[in-house]
Coordinates of C-alpha atoms and ligand atoms in Angstrom, one line a residue:
M646 CA 3.1 4.2 -11.9
R647 CA 7.0 4.6 -12.6
I648 CA 8.5 1.6 -14.3
G649 CA 11.9 0.2 -13.4
S650 CA 14.8 1.0 -15.4
G651 CA 15.3 -2.8 -16.3
T652 CA 11.8 -2.8 -17.7
L653 CA 12.3 0.4 -19.6
V654 CA 15.7 -1.1 -21.1
E655 CA 14.0 -4.3 -22.2
R656 CA 11.0 -2.5 -23.7
R657 CA 13.3 -0.2 -25.7
A658 CA 15.5 -3.2 -26.7
A659 CA 12.6 -5.0 -28.2
R660 CA 11.7 -1.9 -30.1
G661 CA 8.0 -2.7 -29.6
Q662 CA 7.1 0.7 -28.2
R663 CA 6.0 4.0 -29.9
I664 CA 8.0 7.2 -29.5
L665 CA 6.1 10.5 -30.2
V666 CA 8.1 13.4 -31.4
T667 CA 6.5 16.9 -31.4
G668 CA 7.8 19.4 -33.7
G669 CA 8.6 16.8 -36.2
T670 CA 9.0 19.3 -39.1
G671 CA 11.2 21.5 -37.0
F672 CA 15.1 21.5 -37.2
L673 CA 15.8 19.4 -34.1
G674 CA 12.6 17.3 -34.1
S675 CA 13.1 16.2 -37.6
H676 CA 16.8 15.2 -37.0
I677 CA 15.9 13.4 -33.7
A678 CA 12.9 11.6 -35.2
V679 CA 15.2 10.3 -37.9
A680 CA 17.9 9.3 -35.4
L681 CA 15.4 7.3 -33.5
L682 CA 14.2 5.8 -36.7
R683 CA 17.6 4.8 -37.8
A684 CA 18.1 3.3 -34.3
G685 CA 15.3 1.1 -35.0
H686 CA 12.5 2.6 -33.1
R687 CA 8.8 3.1 -34.1
V688 CA 8.2 7.0 -34.2
T689 CA 5.1 9.0 -34.5
V690 CA 5.6 12.7 -35.5
L691 CA 3.2 15.4 -34.5
V692 CA 2.9 17.8 -37.4
R693 CA 0.6 20.6 -38.6
S694 CA -0.5 21.1 -42.0
S695 CA 0.9 24.3 -43.6
K696 CA -0.9 26.7 -45.9
K697 CA 0.8 25.1 -48.9
L698 CA 1.3 21.4 -47.8
P699 CA -0.7 18.8 -45.8
A700 CA 1.1 17.4 -42.9
Q701 CA 1.7 13.9 -44.6
D702 CA 3.3 15.8 -47.5
R703 CA 5.5 18.0 -45.3
V704 CA 6.8 14.7 -43.7
A705 CA 7.4 13.1 -47.1
R706 CA 9.3 16.0 -48.4
L707 CA 11.6 15.9 -45.2
A708 CA 11.8 12.1 -45.5
D709 CA 13.3 12.8 -49.1
W710 CA 15.7 15.4 -47.8
F711 CA 17.0 13.1 -45.3
G712 CA 17.2 10.3 -48.0
L713 CA 15.2 7.8 -45.6
D714 CA 14.9 4.4 -47.3
E715 CA 11.6 2.7 -47.5
G716 CA 12.4 0.2 -44.7
V717 CA 12.7 3.2 -42.3
R718 CA 9.7 5.1 -43.6
R719 CA 7.5 2.0 -42.8
S720 CA 8.4 2.8 -39.0
L721 CA 7.3 6.2 -39.3
D722 CA 3.7 7.5 -38.6
V723 CA 2.4 11.0 -39.0
A724 CA -0.1 12.3 -36.6
E725 CA -1.6 15.8 -37.5
G726 CA -2.2 18.2 -34.6
D727 CA -1.7 21.5 -33.0
V728 CA -0.4 21.5 -29.4
L729 CA -2.4 24.4 -28.8
D730 CA -5.5 22.3 -29.0
P731 CA -6.0 20.5 -25.6
G732 CA -7.6 17.4 -27.3
W733 CA -5.0 17.3 -30.1
A734 CA -3.4 14.0 -29.2
E735 CA -6.5 11.6 -29.3
A736 CA -7.6 13.2 -32.6
A737 CA -4.2 13.1 -34.0
L738 CA -3.3 9.6 -33.0
E739 CA -6.5 8.0 -34.0
G740 CA -5.9 5.9 -37.1
T741 CA -2.1 6.0 -37.0
A742 CA -0.8 2.6 -37.4
G743 CA 1.5 2.7 -34.2
P744 CA 1.5 -0.1 -31.9
G745 CA -1.1 1.4 -29.4
P746 CA -0.2 3.7 -26.6
V747 CA 2.7 6.3 -26.6
D748 CA 5.4 5.0 -24.4
E749 CA 7.9 7.9 -24.6
I750 CA 7.4 11.6 -25.7
V751 CA 10.2 13.7 -27.2
H752 CA 8.8 17.3 -26.9
C753 CA 10.5 19.5 -29.7
A754 CA 7.5 21.6 -30.5
S755 CA 8.3 25.2 -29.6
N756 CA 8.0 28.8 -30.7
T757 CA 11.5 30.1 -30.8
A758 CA 10.7 33.9 -31.6
F759 CA 12.7 36.4 -29.3
A760 CA 10.6 39.4 -30.2
E761 CA 8.5 40.8 -27.3
R762 CA 5.6 41.6 -29.7
K763 CA 5.2 37.9 -30.1
R764 CA 4.9 37.3 -26.4
A765 CA 1.4 35.9 -26.4
E766 CA 2.2 33.4 -29.2
V767 CA 5.4 32.2 -27.5
E768 CA 3.8 31.9 -24.2
A769 CA 0.9 30.0 -25.8
V770 CA 3.2 27.3 -27.4
N771 CA 6.0 27.1 -24.9
I772 CA 3.8 27.0 -21.8
G773 CA 0.2 26.2 -22.8
G774 CA 1.2 23.8 -25.6
L775 CA 3.8 22.1 -23.4
R776 CA 1.0 21.8 -20.6
N777 CA -1.4 20.1 -23.2
V778 CA 1.5 17.7 -24.1
L779 CA 2.2 17.0 -20.5
D780 CA -1.6 16.4 -19.9
F781 CA -1.5 13.9 -22.6
A782 CA 1.6 12.3 -21.2
A783 CA -0.1 11.7 -17.9
R784 CA -3.4 10.3 -19.4
S785 CA -1.7 7.9 -22.0
G786 CA 0.6 6.0 -19.7
C787 CA 3.7 7.6 -21.1
V788 CA 6.7 6.4 -19.1
F789 CA 9.5 8.8 -20.1
F790 CA 9.1 12.5 -21.2
H791 CA 12.2 14.0 -23.1
H792 CA 11.8 17.7 -22.9
V793 CA 14.0 19.7 -25.4
S794 CA 14.9 23.1 -23.8
T795 CA 17.8 25.4 -24.3
A796 CA 21.1 26.2 -22.4
F797 CA 19.9 29.9 -22.5
V798 CA 17.1 29.1 -19.6
A799 CA 20.3 30.4 -17.6
G800 CA 19.2 33.8 -18.5
K801 CA 21.2 37.0 -18.1
R802 CA 24.2 35.9 -16.2
T803 CA 27.9 35.2 -16.4
G804 CA 30.1 32.3 -15.1
L805 CA 29.1 28.9 -14.6
C806 CA 25.5 27.6 -15.4
R807 CA 24.7 24.3 -13.6
E808 CA 22.7 21.5 -15.0
E809 CA 20.1 22.3 -12.5
W810 CA 16.6 23.6 -12.3
V811 CA 16.4 27.6 -12.9
E812 CA 13.6 28.6 -10.5
S813 CA 13.8 32.3 -11.3
G814 CA 16.1 34.7 -13.1
K815 CA 16.4 37.7 -15.5
F816 CA 15.9 36.9 -19.0
T817 CA 17.0 38.5 -22.2
N818 CA 13.8 37.7 -24.1
V819 CA 10.4 36.0 -23.9
Y820 CA 12.0 32.9 -25.3
E821 CA 14.3 32.4 -22.6
E822 CA 11.7 33.0 -20.1
T823 CA 9.1 30.5 -21.4
K824 CA 11.7 28.0 -22.0
A825 CA 12.8 28.4 -18.1
G826 CA 9.2 28.2 -17.1
G827 CA 8.4 25.3 -19.3
E828 CA 11.1 23.1 -17.5
I829 CA 9.7 23.8 -14.2
L830 CA 6.1 22.9 -15.4
A831 CA 7.6 19.8 -17.1
R832 CA 9.2 18.9 -13.8
D833 CA 6.3 19.5 -11.5
V834 CA 3.9 17.5 -13.9
C835 CA 6.3 14.7 -14.3
R836 CA 7.1 14.5 -10.7
R837 CA 3.2 14.3 -9.7
E838 CA 2.5 11.8 -12.3
G839 CA 5.5 9.6 -11.7
I840 CA 6.9 10.0 -15.4
R841 CA 10.6 10.1 -15.9
L842 CA 11.7 13.4 -17.1
N843 CA 15.0 14.2 -19.1
V844 CA 15.6 17.9 -20.1
Y845 CA 18.1 18.6 -22.8
R846 CA 19.6 22.1 -23.1
P847 CA 21.6 22.7 -26.6
S848 CA 23.0 26.0 -27.0
I849 CA 23.1 27.3 -30.4
V850 CA 22.6 24.6 -33.1
Y851 CA 23.7 24.9 -36.6
G852 CA 24.1 22.7 -39.7
D853 CA 25.8 19.3 -39.9
S854 CA 29.5 19.5 -39.3
R855 CA 30.3 16.9 -41.9
T856 CA 27.9 17.9 -44.7
G857 CA 26.9 21.6 -44.0
R858 CA 23.3 20.7 -44.6
T859 CA 20.8 22.3 -42.5
L860 CA 16.9 23.0 -42.5
R861 CA 17.3 26.2 -40.7
F862 CA 19.2 29.4 -41.4
N863 CA 18.7 31.7 -38.4
A864 CA 20.9 32.2 -35.4
L865 CA 24.6 31.8 -36.7
Y866 CA 23.5 32.3 -40.3
F867 CA 21.7 35.5 -39.8
P868 CA 24.6 37.8 -39.4
V869 CA 26.5 36.0 -42.0
K870 CA 23.6 36.3 -44.5
A871 CA 23.2 39.9 -43.8
A872 CA 26.8 40.6 -44.5
V873 CA 26.5 38.6 -47.9
F874 CA 23.4 40.5 -48.6
L875 CA 25.0 44.0 -48.2
R876 CA 28.0 42.7 -50.2
D877 CA 25.7 41.7 -53.0
I878 CA 23.9 45.0 -53.2
Y879 CA 27.3 47.1 -53.4
L880 CA 28.8 44.6 -55.7
A881 CA 26.0 45.2 -58.1
D882 CA 26.2 48.9 -57.5
I883 CA 29.8 48.8 -58.6
R884 CA 29.5 46.3 -61.3
E885 CA 26.3 47.3 -63.0
R886 CA 25.9 51.0 -62.1
D887 CA 28.6 53.8 -61.5
G888 CA 29.3 52.5 -57.9
R889 CA 28.5 56.0 -56.6
K890 CA 26.3 54.6 -53.7
A891 CA 29.1 52.1 -52.8
S892 CA 31.8 54.8 -52.7
E893 CA 29.4 57.1 -50.6
L894 CA 30.0 54.4 -47.7
G895 CA 33.7 53.8 -48.4
I896 CA 33.1 50.7 -50.2
R897 CA 35.3 49.7 -53.1
M898 CA 36.6 46.9 -55.1
K899 CA 40.2 45.8 -54.4
E900 CA 43.0 44.9 -56.8
N901 CA 42.7 41.4 -55.3
G902 CA 39.1 40.9 -56.0
Y903 CA 38.0 41.5 -52.4
L904 CA 35.3 43.8 -51.7
F905 CA 36.5 46.6 -49.1
M906 CA 33.4 47.2 -46.8
P907 CA 34.2 49.1 -43.8
I908 CA 32.0 47.7 -41.1
R909 CA 33.1 47.7 -37.3
I910 CA 31.3 45.0 -35.2
E911 CA 31.3 45.4 -31.6
A912 CA 33.0 42.6 -29.8
G913 CA 34.3 42.2 -26.3
R914 CA 37.8 40.8 -25.5
E915 CA 36.4 37.8 -23.8
G916 CA 33.4 35.4 -24.5
G917 CA 32.1 34.0 -27.9
I918 CA 29.3 32.3 -29.3
N919 CA 28.3 28.7 -28.2
L920 CA 27.8 26.7 -31.3
V921 CA 26.9 23.0 -31.6
P922 CA 26.5 21.2 -35.0
I923 CA 23.2 19.4 -35.4
D924 CA 24.9 16.0 -35.8
H925 CA 26.8 16.4 -32.6
C926 CA 23.5 17.5 -30.8
V927 CA 21.5 14.5 -32.0
D928 CA 24.5 12.1 -31.0
V929 CA 24.3 13.6 -27.5
F930 CA 20.7 13.4 -27.4
M931 CA 20.7 9.9 -28.2
A932 CA 23.4 9.0 -25.9
I933 CA 21.5 10.6 -23.2
L934 CA 18.2 9.1 -24.0
E935 CA 20.0 5.6 -23.9
D936 CA 22.1 6.3 -20.6
G937 CA 20.3 8.7 -18.7
L938 CA 17.4 6.5 -17.4
E939 CA 17.0 8.2 -14.1
G940 CA 16.0 11.4 -15.5
G941 CA 18.0 14.6 -15.1
V942 CA 19.1 18.1 -16.6
Y943 CA 21.6 17.9 -19.4
H944 CA 23.6 20.6 -21.3
I945 CA 24.5 20.1 -25.0
V946 CA 27.2 22.7 -25.6
N947 CA 30.5 23.4 -26.9
S948 CA 33.1 23.8 -24.3
R949 CA 35.3 26.0 -26.8
P950 CA 33.0 28.9 -27.8
T951 CA 33.8 30.6 -31.1
R952 CA 35.2 34.1 -30.9
I953 CA 33.3 36.8 -33.0
E954 CA 36.8 37.7 -34.5
D955 CA 37.1 34.1 -35.8
L956 CA 33.8 34.1 -37.2
V957 CA 34.5 37.4 -38.8
D958 CA 37.8 36.0 -40.4
H959 CA 36.1 32.9 -41.8
A960 CA 33.2 35.2 -43.3
K961 CA 35.7 37.5 -44.9
R962 CA 37.8 34.7 -46.2
L963 CA 34.7 32.7 -47.8
F964 CA 33.0 35.7 -49.0
R965 CA 36.1 37.7 -50.3
L966 CA 35.5 40.6 -48.2
D967 CA 37.8 43.1 -46.4
G968 CA 37.3 46.0 -44.0
V969 CA 35.1 44.1 -41.8
E970 CA 36.7 44.3 -38.3
T971 CA 35.7 43.8 -34.6
C972 CA 36.4 46.3 -31.9
G973 CA 35.4 47.3 -28.4
L974 CA 32.5 49.6 -27.4
E975 CA 35.2 52.4 -26.8
A976 CA 35.7 52.6 -30.6
F977 CA 32.1 53.7 -31.2
V978 CA 32.2 56.3 -28.6
A979 CA 35.3 57.8 -30.3
Q980 CA 33.7 57.5 -33.8
P981 CA 30.0 57.0 -34.0
R982 CA 28.6 54.3 -36.3
N983 CA 28.2 55.5 -40.0
A984 CA 25.1 54.5 -42.0
L985 CA 26.5 51.0 -43.2
E986 CA 27.3 50.1 -39.6
T987 CA 24.0 51.3 -38.2
L988 CA 22.4 49.2 -41.0
Y989 CA 24.3 46.2 -40.1
D990 CA 23.9 46.5 -36.5
A991 CA 20.3 46.5 -36.7
Y992 CA 20.5 42.8 -38.1
L993 CA 22.6 41.6 -35.2
D994 CA 20.3 43.2 -32.4
A995 CA 18.3 39.9 -31.5
Y996 CA 21.5 37.8 -31.4
R997 CA 24.0 40.2 -29.8
P998 CA 23.5 38.7 -26.2
Y999 CA 24.6 35.2 -27.6
M1000 CA 27.7 36.5 -29.5
Q1001 CA 29.7 37.7 -26.6
D1002 CA 28.6 35.2 -24.1
L1003 CA 30.7 35.1 -21.1
R1004 CA 28.7 31.9 -19.5
T1005 CA 30.1 28.5 -19.4
F1006 CA 28.1 25.5 -19.1
E1007 CA 28.5 22.6 -16.8
I1008 CA 28.3 19.1 -18.4
K1009 CA 28.8 17.1 -15.4
N1010 CA 25.5 15.2 -16.0
A1011 CA 26.1 14.7 -19.9
A1012 CA 29.8 14.0 -19.6
P1013 CA 29.6 10.2 -18.8
A1014 CA 27.4 9.5 -21.9
L1015 CA 29.8 11.4 -24.0
E1016 CA 33.0 9.9 -22.7
K1017 CA 31.5 6.4 -23.1
R1018 CA 31.0 7.0 -26.8
G1019 CA 34.1 9.4 -27.5
L1020 CA 31.7 12.3 -28.4
V1021 CA 33.5 15.6 -28.7
C1022 CA 31.7 18.7 -29.8
P1023 CA 33.8 19.9 -33.1
E1024 CA 35.4 23.2 -32.9
F1025 CA 33.8 25.7 -35.3
D1026 CA 36.8 26.0 -37.8
Y1027 CA 37.0 27.6 -41.2
A1028 CA 36.4 24.2 -42.9
I1029 CA 32.9 23.7 -41.0
F1030 CA 32.0 27.3 -41.5
A1031 CA 32.7 26.9 -45.5
R1032 CA 30.7 23.7 -45.7
C1033 CA 27.9 25.2 -43.9
M1034 CA 27.7 28.6 -45.5
N1035 CA 28.3 27.2 -49.0
Y1036 CA 25.1 24.9 -48.4
A1037 CA 23.3 28.2 -47.2
V1038 CA 24.2 29.9 -50.5
E1039 CA 23.5 26.9 -52.7
T1040 CA 20.1 26.6 -51.2
G1041 CA 19.4 30.5 -51.4
W1042 CA 19.6 30.5 -47.4
G1043 CA 16.6 27.9 -47.5
A1044 CA 14.5 29.2 -50.3
R1045 CA 15.6 26.3 -52.5
L1046 CA 15.9 23.8 -49.8
F1047 CA 13.4 21.4 -51.4
P1048 CA 13.9 20.9 -55.1
Ligands
NAP382 N1 17.8 25.5 -33.0 C1 18.5 25.7 -32.1 O1 19.7 26.4 -32.4 C2 18.0 25.5 -30.7 C3 19.1 25.6 -29.7 C4 18.5 25.2 -28.5 C5 17.3 24.7 -28.1 N2 16.5 24.5 -29.2 C6 15.0 24.1 -28.8 O2 14.9 22.9 -29.7 C7 13.4 22.9 -29.8 C8 13.3 22.8 -31.2 O3 13.9 24.0 -31.9 P1 14.1 24.0 -33.5 O4 15.1 24.8 -33.5 O5 13.9 22.8 -34.2 O6 12.7 24.9 -33.9 P2 11.7 25.1 -35.2 O7 12.7 24.3 -36.5 O8 11.4 26.5 -35.4 O9 10.9 24.0 -34.8 C9 9.7 24.1 -34.1 C10 8.7 23.1 -34.4 O10 7.6 23.3 -33.5 C11 6.4 23.2 -34.1 N3 5.4 23.9 -33.7 C12 5.4 25.1 -33.3 N4 4.1 25.4 -32.9 C13 3.3 24.3 -32.8 C14 2.1 24.0 -32.4 N5 1.3 25.1 -32.0 N6 1.6 22.7 -32.5 C15 2.5 22.0 -33.2 N7 3.7 22.1 -33.4 C16 4.1 23.2 -33.4 C17 6.8 23.7 -35.6 O11 6.0 23.2 -36.5 P3 5.5 23.9 -38.0 O12 6.7 23.4 -38.9 O13 4.2 23.7 -38.3 O14 5.6 25.6 -37.7 C18 8.1 22.8 -35.8 O15 7.9 21.6 -36.0 C19 12.8 24.0 -29.1 O16 12.5 23.7 -27.9 C20 14.1 24.9 -29.0 O17 13.9 25.6 -27.7 C21 16.9 24.9 -30.3

C-alpha cells in the first residue's frame, strides 16, 4: 500500500530505512551509492563477483577509490547476486546486516551495449533483469522505486523531447529500445503495486568536472582515445623508425612540436553532444530523490550541448595535434575518405548519432529541484576537458584505475 509523503519524509529523516542500489560496481550506481551513504543513509549494494574478485573485494576496492572513511563504510552492506536470477534478492540479502526490509530501490544495473549482436544479453538484463527487480520490489514492501534510465529513450527524433513516457518510437540501437521498454515496464508494475516511481534520464555522463576522475572511459572518451592511439602509433613511427608509414598518410611532425595528422570528421553545422559530468548527475539525482516525492520522469541533461568543433579544438590543444578538422558531409562526396579517415571513422560509428544531436530535452520536472539548490550543469570547457583527459591518460584509460 502506498505510504503518505509525510511518512516517507519522516522515515528518510530517521535514516532507519534500507536503500538497495543495483549495479553498485557501475559508474552511476557506485557514485549514487556513495552519495546516499554520505547523506547518512544505510545502503545495500547488489554486486556480482567477477572472474578475478569476489563481490566484497570489488566493493572494498571501490570504497578505497572513493576514499570512504570507516564510519561511512559501516553503513554499507554488500549483497551478492545477479538480477537475471529470479530468486536473486532473497539469497543475496540473507545475512546482510541491514535493518530488515528494503524500503527503496535505486535500479542502476543495466547492460549498456549498443551492438545488435548483443541484443539477447541486453534484452535479458534491461527487461528480464528489471522485471526480476520489480517483482522483488513488489514482494518486499518497497515503497519507492528509483529507475535509472537514459535521455535517449527519446529514440531517433529531433526537436524537444518531453519528460513523458515514450510508448513507441524508432530507436538507434537495442540499448535505447530496451531502456524505453524498461521504463514502461517499471511504470506498469509500480502503478499496479502502488509503488512510487521516479525515472531518471541522464544524457551522456563523463567524469567529475572538478577532479577529472571517472570509472568509465566509454562514450565521450572513446573518440579521443582513438585519436590519441593513432597519434602514438605515428609518433613512434616518426621517432623510432623512418616515419615512412606516417608520411604515406600525410602525417608529419611540425616545427612547433605538434603532430600534423590530417583527419576530417563529419559534423553538421548544428547540434552537438549532450554531456553531463558525474558530479552534477549525482547532485541532480539526490535533489530529485529528496524533492520528487510524488514520482515522475526527470531529464538530467545539459542545456548547452558541446559542439564537435569545440571538442576537436580541445583535443588538438591538449594532445598537440594539428590537421584534425570537422567538415560537412559534402566534403566527403567531393573527396572520399583516405585510409586514415576510414580507420578513425570506424571508431566513431557507434557514437555518431549522439555527436550531432539535434534534440533538446525538456527539464520542466527537474527544474524546481535544480533551482532550489542552484544546480547548473557545467559547460564542457577546455579546463574540464583537460582534467578529464589527463586523468584518463594517467590511468591508462582505465587500465591502471586501481593501484
Ligand atoms: N554512463 C552514462 O553515460 C549513462 C548515461 C545515461 C544513462 N545511464 C544509465 O545509468 C545506468 C548505469 O549505467 P553505467 O554507465 O553506470 O553502466 P556500467 O558502469 O556499465 O554499470 C552497469 C552495472 O550493472 C551491473 N550489471 C549488469 N548486468 C548485471 C546483472 N545481470 N546482475 C547484476 N548486476 C548487473 C554491472 O555489474 P558488473 O560490474 O558486475 O558488470 C554494473 O555494476 C544504466 O541504466 C544506464 O542506462 C548511463
